[in-house]
Coordinates of C-alpha atoms in Angstrom, one line a residue:
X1 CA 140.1 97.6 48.6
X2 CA 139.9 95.4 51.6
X3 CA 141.4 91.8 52.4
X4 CA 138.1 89.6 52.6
X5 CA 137.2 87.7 55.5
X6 CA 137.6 83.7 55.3
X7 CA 134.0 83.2 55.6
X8 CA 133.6 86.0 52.7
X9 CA 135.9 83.9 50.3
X10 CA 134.0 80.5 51.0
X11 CA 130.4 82.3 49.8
X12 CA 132.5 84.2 47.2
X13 CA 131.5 81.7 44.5
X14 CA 127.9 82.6 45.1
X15 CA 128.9 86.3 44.2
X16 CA 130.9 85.5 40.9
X17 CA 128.3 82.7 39.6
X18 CA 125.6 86.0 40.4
X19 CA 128.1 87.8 38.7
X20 CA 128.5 85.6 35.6
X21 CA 125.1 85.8 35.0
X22 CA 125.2 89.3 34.3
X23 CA 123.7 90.3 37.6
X24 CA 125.6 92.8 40.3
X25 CA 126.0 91.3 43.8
X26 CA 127.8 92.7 47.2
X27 CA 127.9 91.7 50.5
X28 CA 126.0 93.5 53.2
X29 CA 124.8 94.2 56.7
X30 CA 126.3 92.8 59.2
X31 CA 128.8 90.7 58.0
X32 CA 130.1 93.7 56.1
X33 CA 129.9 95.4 59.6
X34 CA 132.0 93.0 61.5
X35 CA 134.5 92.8 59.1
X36 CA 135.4 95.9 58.8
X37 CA 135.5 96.2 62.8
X38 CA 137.6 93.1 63.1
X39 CA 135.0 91.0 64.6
X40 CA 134.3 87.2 64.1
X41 CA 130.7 87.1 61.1
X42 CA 127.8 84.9 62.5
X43 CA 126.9 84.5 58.8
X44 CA 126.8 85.6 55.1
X45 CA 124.1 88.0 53.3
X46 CA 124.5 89.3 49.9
X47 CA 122.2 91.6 47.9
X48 CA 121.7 91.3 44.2
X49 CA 120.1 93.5 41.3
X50 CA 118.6 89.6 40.2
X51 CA 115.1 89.1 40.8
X52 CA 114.8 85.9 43.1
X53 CA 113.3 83.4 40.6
X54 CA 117.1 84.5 38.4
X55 CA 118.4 83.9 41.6
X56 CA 117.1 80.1 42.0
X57 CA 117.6 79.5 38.4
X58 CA 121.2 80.0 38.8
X59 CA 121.8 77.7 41.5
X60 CA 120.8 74.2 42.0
X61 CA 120.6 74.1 45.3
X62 CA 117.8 77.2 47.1
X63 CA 115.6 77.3 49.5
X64 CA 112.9 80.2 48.8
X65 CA 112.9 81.8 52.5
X66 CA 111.3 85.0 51.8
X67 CA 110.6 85.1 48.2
X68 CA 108.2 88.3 48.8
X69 CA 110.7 90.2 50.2
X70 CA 113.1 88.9 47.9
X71 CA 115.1 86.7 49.8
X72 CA 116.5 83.2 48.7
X73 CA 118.8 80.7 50.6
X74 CA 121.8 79.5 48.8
X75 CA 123.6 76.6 49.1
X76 CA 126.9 76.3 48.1
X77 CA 130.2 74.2 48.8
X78 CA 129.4 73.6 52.0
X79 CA 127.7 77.1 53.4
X80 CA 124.6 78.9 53.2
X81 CA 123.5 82.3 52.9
X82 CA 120.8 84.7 52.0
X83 CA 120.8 85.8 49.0
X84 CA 118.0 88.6 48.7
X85 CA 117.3 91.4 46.0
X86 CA 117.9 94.9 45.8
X87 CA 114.5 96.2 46.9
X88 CA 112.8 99.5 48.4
X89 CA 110.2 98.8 51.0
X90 CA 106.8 101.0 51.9
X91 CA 103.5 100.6 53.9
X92 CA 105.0 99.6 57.6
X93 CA 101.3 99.0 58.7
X94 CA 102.3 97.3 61.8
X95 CA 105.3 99.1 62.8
X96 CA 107.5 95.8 62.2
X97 CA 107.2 94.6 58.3
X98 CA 106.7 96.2 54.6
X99 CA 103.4 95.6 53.4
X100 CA 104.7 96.6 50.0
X101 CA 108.0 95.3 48.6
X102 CA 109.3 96.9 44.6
X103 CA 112.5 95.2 43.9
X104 CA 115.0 97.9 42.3
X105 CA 118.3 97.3 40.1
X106 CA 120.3 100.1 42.3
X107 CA 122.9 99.0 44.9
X108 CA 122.2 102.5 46.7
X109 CA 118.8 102.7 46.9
X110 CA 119.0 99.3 48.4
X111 CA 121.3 100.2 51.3
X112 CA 118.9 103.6 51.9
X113 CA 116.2 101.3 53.6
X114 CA 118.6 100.0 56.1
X115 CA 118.4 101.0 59.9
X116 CA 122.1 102.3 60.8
X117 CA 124.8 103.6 59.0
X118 CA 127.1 101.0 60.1
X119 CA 124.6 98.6 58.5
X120 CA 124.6 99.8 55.4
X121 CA 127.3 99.6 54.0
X122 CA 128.3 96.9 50.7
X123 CA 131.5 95.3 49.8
X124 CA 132.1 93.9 46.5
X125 CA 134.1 90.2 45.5
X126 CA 137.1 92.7 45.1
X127 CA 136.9 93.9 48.6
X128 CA 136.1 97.5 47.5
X129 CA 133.7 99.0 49.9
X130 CA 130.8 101.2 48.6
X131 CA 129.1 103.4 51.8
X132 CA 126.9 106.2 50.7
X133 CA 125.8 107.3 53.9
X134 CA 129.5 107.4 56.1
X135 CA 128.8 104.4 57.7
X136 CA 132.8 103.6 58.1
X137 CA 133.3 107.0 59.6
X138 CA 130.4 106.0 62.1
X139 CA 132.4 103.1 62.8
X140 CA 135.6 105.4 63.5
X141 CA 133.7 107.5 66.0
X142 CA 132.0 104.4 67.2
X143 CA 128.5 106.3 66.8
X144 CA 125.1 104.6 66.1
X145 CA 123.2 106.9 63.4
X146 CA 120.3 105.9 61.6
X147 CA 120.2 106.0 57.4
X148 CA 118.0 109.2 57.0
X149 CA 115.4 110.7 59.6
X150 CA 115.8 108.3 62.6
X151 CA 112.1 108.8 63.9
X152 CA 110.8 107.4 60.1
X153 CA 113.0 104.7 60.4
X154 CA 111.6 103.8 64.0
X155 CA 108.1 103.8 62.6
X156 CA 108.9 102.0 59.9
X157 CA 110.2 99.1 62.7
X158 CA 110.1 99.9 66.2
X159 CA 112.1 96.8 66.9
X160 CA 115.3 99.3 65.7
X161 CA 115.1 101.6 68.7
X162 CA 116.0 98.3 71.0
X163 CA 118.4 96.8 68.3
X164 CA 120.1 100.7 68.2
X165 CA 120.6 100.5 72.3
X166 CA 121.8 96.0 71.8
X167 CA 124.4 97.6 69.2
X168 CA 125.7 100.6 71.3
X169 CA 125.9 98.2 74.2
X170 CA 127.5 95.3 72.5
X171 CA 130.0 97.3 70.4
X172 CA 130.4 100.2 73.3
X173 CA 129.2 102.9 70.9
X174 CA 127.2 106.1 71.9
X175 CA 123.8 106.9 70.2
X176 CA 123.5 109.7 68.0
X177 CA 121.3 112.5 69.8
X178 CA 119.0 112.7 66.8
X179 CA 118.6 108.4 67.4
X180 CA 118.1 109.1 70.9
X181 CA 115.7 112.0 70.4
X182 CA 113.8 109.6 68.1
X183 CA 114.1 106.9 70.4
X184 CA 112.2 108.6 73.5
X185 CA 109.7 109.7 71.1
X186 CA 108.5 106.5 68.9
X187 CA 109.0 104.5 72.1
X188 CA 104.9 103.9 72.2
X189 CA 105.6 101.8 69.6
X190 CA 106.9 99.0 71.1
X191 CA 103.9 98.2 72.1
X192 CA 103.5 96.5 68.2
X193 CA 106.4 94.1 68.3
X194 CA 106.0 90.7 69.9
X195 CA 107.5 89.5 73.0
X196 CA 109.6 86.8 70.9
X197 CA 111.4 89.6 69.5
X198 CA 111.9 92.2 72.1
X199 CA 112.8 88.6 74.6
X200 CA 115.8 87.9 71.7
X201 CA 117.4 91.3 71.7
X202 CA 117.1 91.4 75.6
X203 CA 119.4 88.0 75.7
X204 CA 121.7 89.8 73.1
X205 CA 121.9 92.6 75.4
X206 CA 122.4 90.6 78.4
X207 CA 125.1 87.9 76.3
X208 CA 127.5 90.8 75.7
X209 CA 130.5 92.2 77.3
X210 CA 128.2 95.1 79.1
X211 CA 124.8 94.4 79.8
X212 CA 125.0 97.1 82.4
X213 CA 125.0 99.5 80.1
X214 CA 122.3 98.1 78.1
X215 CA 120.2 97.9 81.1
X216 CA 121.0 101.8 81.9
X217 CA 120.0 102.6 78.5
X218 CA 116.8 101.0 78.5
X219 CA 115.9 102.4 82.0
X220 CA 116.9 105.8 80.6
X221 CA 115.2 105.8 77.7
X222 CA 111.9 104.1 79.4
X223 CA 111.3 101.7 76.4
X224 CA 110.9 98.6 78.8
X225 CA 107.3 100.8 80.3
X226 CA 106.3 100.4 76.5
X227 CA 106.4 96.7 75.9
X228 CA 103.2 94.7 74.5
X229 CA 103.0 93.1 78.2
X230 CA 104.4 94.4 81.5
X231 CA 108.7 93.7 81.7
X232 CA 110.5 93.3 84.7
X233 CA 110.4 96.1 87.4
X234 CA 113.9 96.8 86.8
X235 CA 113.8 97.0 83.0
X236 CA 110.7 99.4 83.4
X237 CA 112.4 101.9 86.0
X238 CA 111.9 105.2 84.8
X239 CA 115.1 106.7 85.8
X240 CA 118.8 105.9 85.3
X241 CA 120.3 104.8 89.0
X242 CA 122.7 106.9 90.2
X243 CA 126.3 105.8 88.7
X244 CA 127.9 106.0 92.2
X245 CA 124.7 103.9 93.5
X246 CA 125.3 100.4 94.8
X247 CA 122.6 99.2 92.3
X248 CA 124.8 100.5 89.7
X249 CA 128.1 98.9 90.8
X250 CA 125.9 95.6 91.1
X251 CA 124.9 96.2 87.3
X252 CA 128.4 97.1 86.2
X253 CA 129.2 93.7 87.6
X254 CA 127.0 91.9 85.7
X255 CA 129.6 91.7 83.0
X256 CA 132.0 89.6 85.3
X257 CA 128.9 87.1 85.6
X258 CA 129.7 83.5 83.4
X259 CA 126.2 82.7 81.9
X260 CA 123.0 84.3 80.4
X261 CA 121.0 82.6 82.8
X262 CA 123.2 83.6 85.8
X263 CA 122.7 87.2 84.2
X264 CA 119.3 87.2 84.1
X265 CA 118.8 86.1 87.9
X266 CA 121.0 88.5 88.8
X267 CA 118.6 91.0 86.6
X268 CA 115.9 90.1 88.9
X269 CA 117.9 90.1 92.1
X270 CA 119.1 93.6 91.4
X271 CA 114.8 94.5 91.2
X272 CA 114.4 92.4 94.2
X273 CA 111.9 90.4 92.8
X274 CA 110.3 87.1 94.3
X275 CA 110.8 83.7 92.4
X276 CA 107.5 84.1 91.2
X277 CA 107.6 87.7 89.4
X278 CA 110.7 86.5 87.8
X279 CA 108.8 83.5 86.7
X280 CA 105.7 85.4 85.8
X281 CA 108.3 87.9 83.6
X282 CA 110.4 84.9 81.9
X283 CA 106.7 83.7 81.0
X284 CA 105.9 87.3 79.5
X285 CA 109.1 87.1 77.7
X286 CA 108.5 83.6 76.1
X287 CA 111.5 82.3 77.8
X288 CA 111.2 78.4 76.9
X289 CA 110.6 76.3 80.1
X290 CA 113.9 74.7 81.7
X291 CA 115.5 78.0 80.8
X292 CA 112.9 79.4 82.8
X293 CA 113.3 77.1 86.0
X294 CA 117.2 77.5 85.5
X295 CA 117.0 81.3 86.3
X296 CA 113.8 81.2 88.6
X297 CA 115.8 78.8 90.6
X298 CA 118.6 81.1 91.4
X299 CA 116.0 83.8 92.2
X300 CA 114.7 81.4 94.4
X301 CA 118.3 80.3 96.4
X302 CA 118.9 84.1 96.7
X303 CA 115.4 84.5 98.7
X304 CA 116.2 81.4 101.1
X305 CA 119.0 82.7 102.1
X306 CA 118.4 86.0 103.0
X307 CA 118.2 87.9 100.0
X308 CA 114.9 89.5 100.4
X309 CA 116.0 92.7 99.3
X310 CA 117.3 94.4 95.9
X311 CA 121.1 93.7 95.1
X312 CA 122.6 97.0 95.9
X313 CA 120.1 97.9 98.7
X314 CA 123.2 98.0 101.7
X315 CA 122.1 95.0 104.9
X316 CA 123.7 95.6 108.0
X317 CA 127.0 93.6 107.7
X318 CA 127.4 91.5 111.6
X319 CA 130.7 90.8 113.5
X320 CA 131.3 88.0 112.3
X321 CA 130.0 86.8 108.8
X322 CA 131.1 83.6 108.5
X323 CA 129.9 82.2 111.6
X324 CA 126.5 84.2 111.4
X325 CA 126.0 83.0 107.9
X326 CA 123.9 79.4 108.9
X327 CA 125.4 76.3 107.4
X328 CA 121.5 74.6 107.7
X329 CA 119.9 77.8 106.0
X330 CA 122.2 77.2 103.3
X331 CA 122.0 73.3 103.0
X332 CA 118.3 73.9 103.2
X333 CA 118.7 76.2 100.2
X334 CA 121.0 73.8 97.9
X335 CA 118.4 70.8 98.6
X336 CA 115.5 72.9 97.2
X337 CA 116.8 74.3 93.8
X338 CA 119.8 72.6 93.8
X339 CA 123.9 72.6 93.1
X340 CA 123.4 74.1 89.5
X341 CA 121.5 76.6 91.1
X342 CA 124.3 77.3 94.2
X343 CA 126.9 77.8 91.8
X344 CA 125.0 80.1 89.8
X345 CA 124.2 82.5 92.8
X346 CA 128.2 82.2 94.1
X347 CA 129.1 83.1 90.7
X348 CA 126.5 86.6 90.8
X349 CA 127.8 87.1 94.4
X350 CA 131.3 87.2 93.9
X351 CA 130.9 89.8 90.7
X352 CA 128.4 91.6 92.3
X353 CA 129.7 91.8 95.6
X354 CA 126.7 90.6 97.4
X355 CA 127.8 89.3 100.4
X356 CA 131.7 89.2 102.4
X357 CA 133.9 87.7 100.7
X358 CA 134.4 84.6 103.4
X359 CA 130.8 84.5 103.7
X360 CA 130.9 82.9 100.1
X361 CA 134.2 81.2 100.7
X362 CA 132.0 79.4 103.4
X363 CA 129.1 78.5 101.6
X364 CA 131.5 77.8 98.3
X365 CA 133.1 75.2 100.6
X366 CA 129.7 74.1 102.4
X367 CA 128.8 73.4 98.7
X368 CA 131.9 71.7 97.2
X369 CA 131.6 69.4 101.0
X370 CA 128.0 68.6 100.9
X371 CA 127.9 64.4 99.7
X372 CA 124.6 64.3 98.2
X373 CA 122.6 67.7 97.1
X374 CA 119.7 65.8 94.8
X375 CA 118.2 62.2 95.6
X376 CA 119.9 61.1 92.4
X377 CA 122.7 61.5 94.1
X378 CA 121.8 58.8 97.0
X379 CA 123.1 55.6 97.0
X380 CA 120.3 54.0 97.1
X381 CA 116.7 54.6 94.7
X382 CA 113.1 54.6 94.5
X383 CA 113.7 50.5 93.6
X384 CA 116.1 49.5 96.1
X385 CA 113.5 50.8 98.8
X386 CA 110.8 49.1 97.2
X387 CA 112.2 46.1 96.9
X388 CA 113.9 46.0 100.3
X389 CA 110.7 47.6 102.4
X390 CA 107.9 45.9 100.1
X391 CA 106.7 49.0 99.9
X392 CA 104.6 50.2 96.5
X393 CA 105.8 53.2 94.1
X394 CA 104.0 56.3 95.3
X395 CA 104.4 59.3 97.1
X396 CA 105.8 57.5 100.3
X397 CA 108.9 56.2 98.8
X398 CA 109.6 60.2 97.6
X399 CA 109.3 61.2 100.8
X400 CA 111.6 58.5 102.7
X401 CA 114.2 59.7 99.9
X402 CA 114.1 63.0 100.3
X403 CA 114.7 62.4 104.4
X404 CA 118.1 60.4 103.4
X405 CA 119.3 62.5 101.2
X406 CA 118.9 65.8 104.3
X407 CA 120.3 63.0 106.6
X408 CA 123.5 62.4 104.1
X409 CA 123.8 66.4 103.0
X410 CA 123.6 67.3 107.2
X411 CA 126.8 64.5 107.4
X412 CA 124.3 62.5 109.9
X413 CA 124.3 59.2 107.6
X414 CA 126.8 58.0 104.9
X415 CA 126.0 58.2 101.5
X416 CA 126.5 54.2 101.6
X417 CA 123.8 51.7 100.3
X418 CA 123.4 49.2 103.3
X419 CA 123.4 52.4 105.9
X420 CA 120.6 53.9 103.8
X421 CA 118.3 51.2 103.0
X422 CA 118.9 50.0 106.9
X423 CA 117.7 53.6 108.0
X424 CA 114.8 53.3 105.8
X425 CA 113.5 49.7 107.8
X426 CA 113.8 51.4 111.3
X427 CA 111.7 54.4 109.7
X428 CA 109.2 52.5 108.1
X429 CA 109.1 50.3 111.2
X430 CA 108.5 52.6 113.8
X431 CA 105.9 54.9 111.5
X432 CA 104.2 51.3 111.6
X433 CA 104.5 51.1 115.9

């Protein structure tokens, strides 16, 4: 028996009601998972021999969330969780979902549908753990292994071979060579699931502690070349790079990068993609819109400023980097995607070692220095120069703004309301001369 996890003991009054009802109920999957590794549970699922409509009888308080696959959400003191009944599952038609669903009354049988070993494993109210298929061994040798015959449990859902690579990634496991055997051969398959999906394990990938290792698992398996619609360039490579390879030491750094978003540029900066693939392959991915701009944006600073080639790809390295590297170049760069953007790409150069280190002292200062980087920045707006300059809203007044603010960010004008708005009168005046 086991010590329960706090967030066990607050659902454990969903177990004992199940249980008072004369029905069996365990916790599984991955809260099971993570507690047994020592890791912090996203949230609570529990599996029941009650049918769901016994399930919602017992509690007042349900939301039927997948009543034909025999799920039901539970509320209780505070918490939710799924609630879903033992079942076997048949008829993958699509490579994703069941098309037929028998509900069953035996805990085993249950667990025998489930992907990994690590994932299928149940512990009772008591903390006693029941794991037919040596899932807690798995865990020990920090080995992903599939329930039964790997490839059948790829065709079943195809979505698995990507969530086997997230979990070895994540969790710094190996794959079992009978997954990884199964893995190169179903990987046709991918070609069922939806972008949504394979977008949501990418970011899980790329969120954890090594996403380079992720990436070289996806490059070395080729799944990325077997996607519904075309992936990036470097997620469809067909070879693992070289592990002494600057492109490699640029992936390994990817961990040291703060943000998903940051990661992802720096995912298309290592392919040395143009702002407009990486748009074109955040689109493909379903990537929702200002997340979208946010990455494409650092793409975008990295191309302005020299970055025209793959990270990792060596560039002749001059005499003297700081003064080489051009303060207006730069500037020029921050004014057109902007400070957000800046510190995003100084925080991918630093971990991935893309320039000298005093080049990005320089343009970290250059940054932190510059007194305006947007027009909402300005002392002055669109208003004050309307009312000032009797001048009507419209494209003219965007333009005169966006000449202060490279006036104030070049230090040639203060960032002071009478100095702008008397700049503005002599230009207005003398484009009317």
């Amino acid at each position: 028996m086991r010590p329960l996890d706090p967030l066990m003991q607050e659902a454990l009054p969903v177990i004992r009601k199940l249980e008072s009802g004369g029905f069996e109920a365990v916790f599984v999957g991955g809260c099971v998972r993570d507690s047994l590794m020592g890791r912090p549970l996203a949230d609570i699922d529990i599996a029941t021999s009650a049918l769901p409509e016994q399930v919602a009888a017992l509690f007042p308080r349900t939301l039927p969330t997948g009543l034909r696959h025999g799920t039901v959400t539970v509320r209780s003191g505070g918490r939710t969780c799924e609630v879903t009944t033992y079942r076997v599952e048949s008829g993958y038609h699509d490579h994703r979902r069941p098309s037929e669903v028998e509900f069953v009354d035996d805990l085993t049988t249950d667990l025998m549908r489930r992907d990994f070993t690590i994932n299928a494993i149940a512990m009772r109210a008591d903390g006693t753990v029941v794991d037919p298929f040596g899932g807690i061994a798995d865990l020990k040798r920090r080995v992903i292994r599939c329930v039964g015959d790997p490839e059948e449990r790829f065709r079943e859902d195809a979505l698995r071979m990507l969530r086997a690579i997230r979990f070895a990634s994540v969790f710094g496991f190996r794959l079992a060579f009978s997954v990884w055997k199964a893995l190169v051969r179903c990987r046709e398959l991918l070609r069922h699931i939806a972008m949504e999906r394979i977008r949501a394990e990418l970011e899980k990938i790329m969120a954890g502690p090594d996403p380079g290792r992720g990436l070289a698992l996806l490059t070395a398996g080729g799944l990325a070349a077997y996607t519904k619609e075309p992936l990036p360039e470097a997620l469809r490579a067909a070879k693992r790079p070289d592990p002494g390879s600057p492109l490699a030491r640029c992936a390994g750094g990817l961990s040291q990068v703060a943000g998903l978003s940051e990661r992802l540029a720096a995912l298309f900066m290592m392919a040395g993609a143009s702002p407009e693939d990486a748009a074109s392959a955040l689109k493909t991915l379903r990537f929702p819109k200002a997340e979208t701009e946010r990455i494409v944006s650092v793409v975008r600073l990295h191309a302005m400023t020299g970055g025209e080639r793959p990270l990792g790809e060596p560039a002749p390295v001059p005499e003297n980097p700081v003064h080489s590297a051009s303060r207006t170049q730069w500037i020029d760069a921050v004014l057109a995607c902007g400070a957000e953007a800046a510190d995003g790409w100084l925080s991918i150069a630093g971990a991935c070692r893309l320039v000298p280190s005093d080049v990005q002292a320089q343009r970290r200062t250059w940054l932190k220095e510059l007194p305006a980087a947007s027009v909402r920045e300005l002392a002055v707006g669109g208003s004050d120069l309307i009312r000032r300059l009797g001048l009507t809203a419209g494209p003219a007044v965007g333009r005169l703004l966006d000449k202060l603010l490279r006036e104030v960010a070049y230090g040639r004008l203060p960032n002071e309301r009478e100095a702008l708005l008397e700049q503005a009168e002599t230009w207005n005046k003398n484009r009317g001369d």
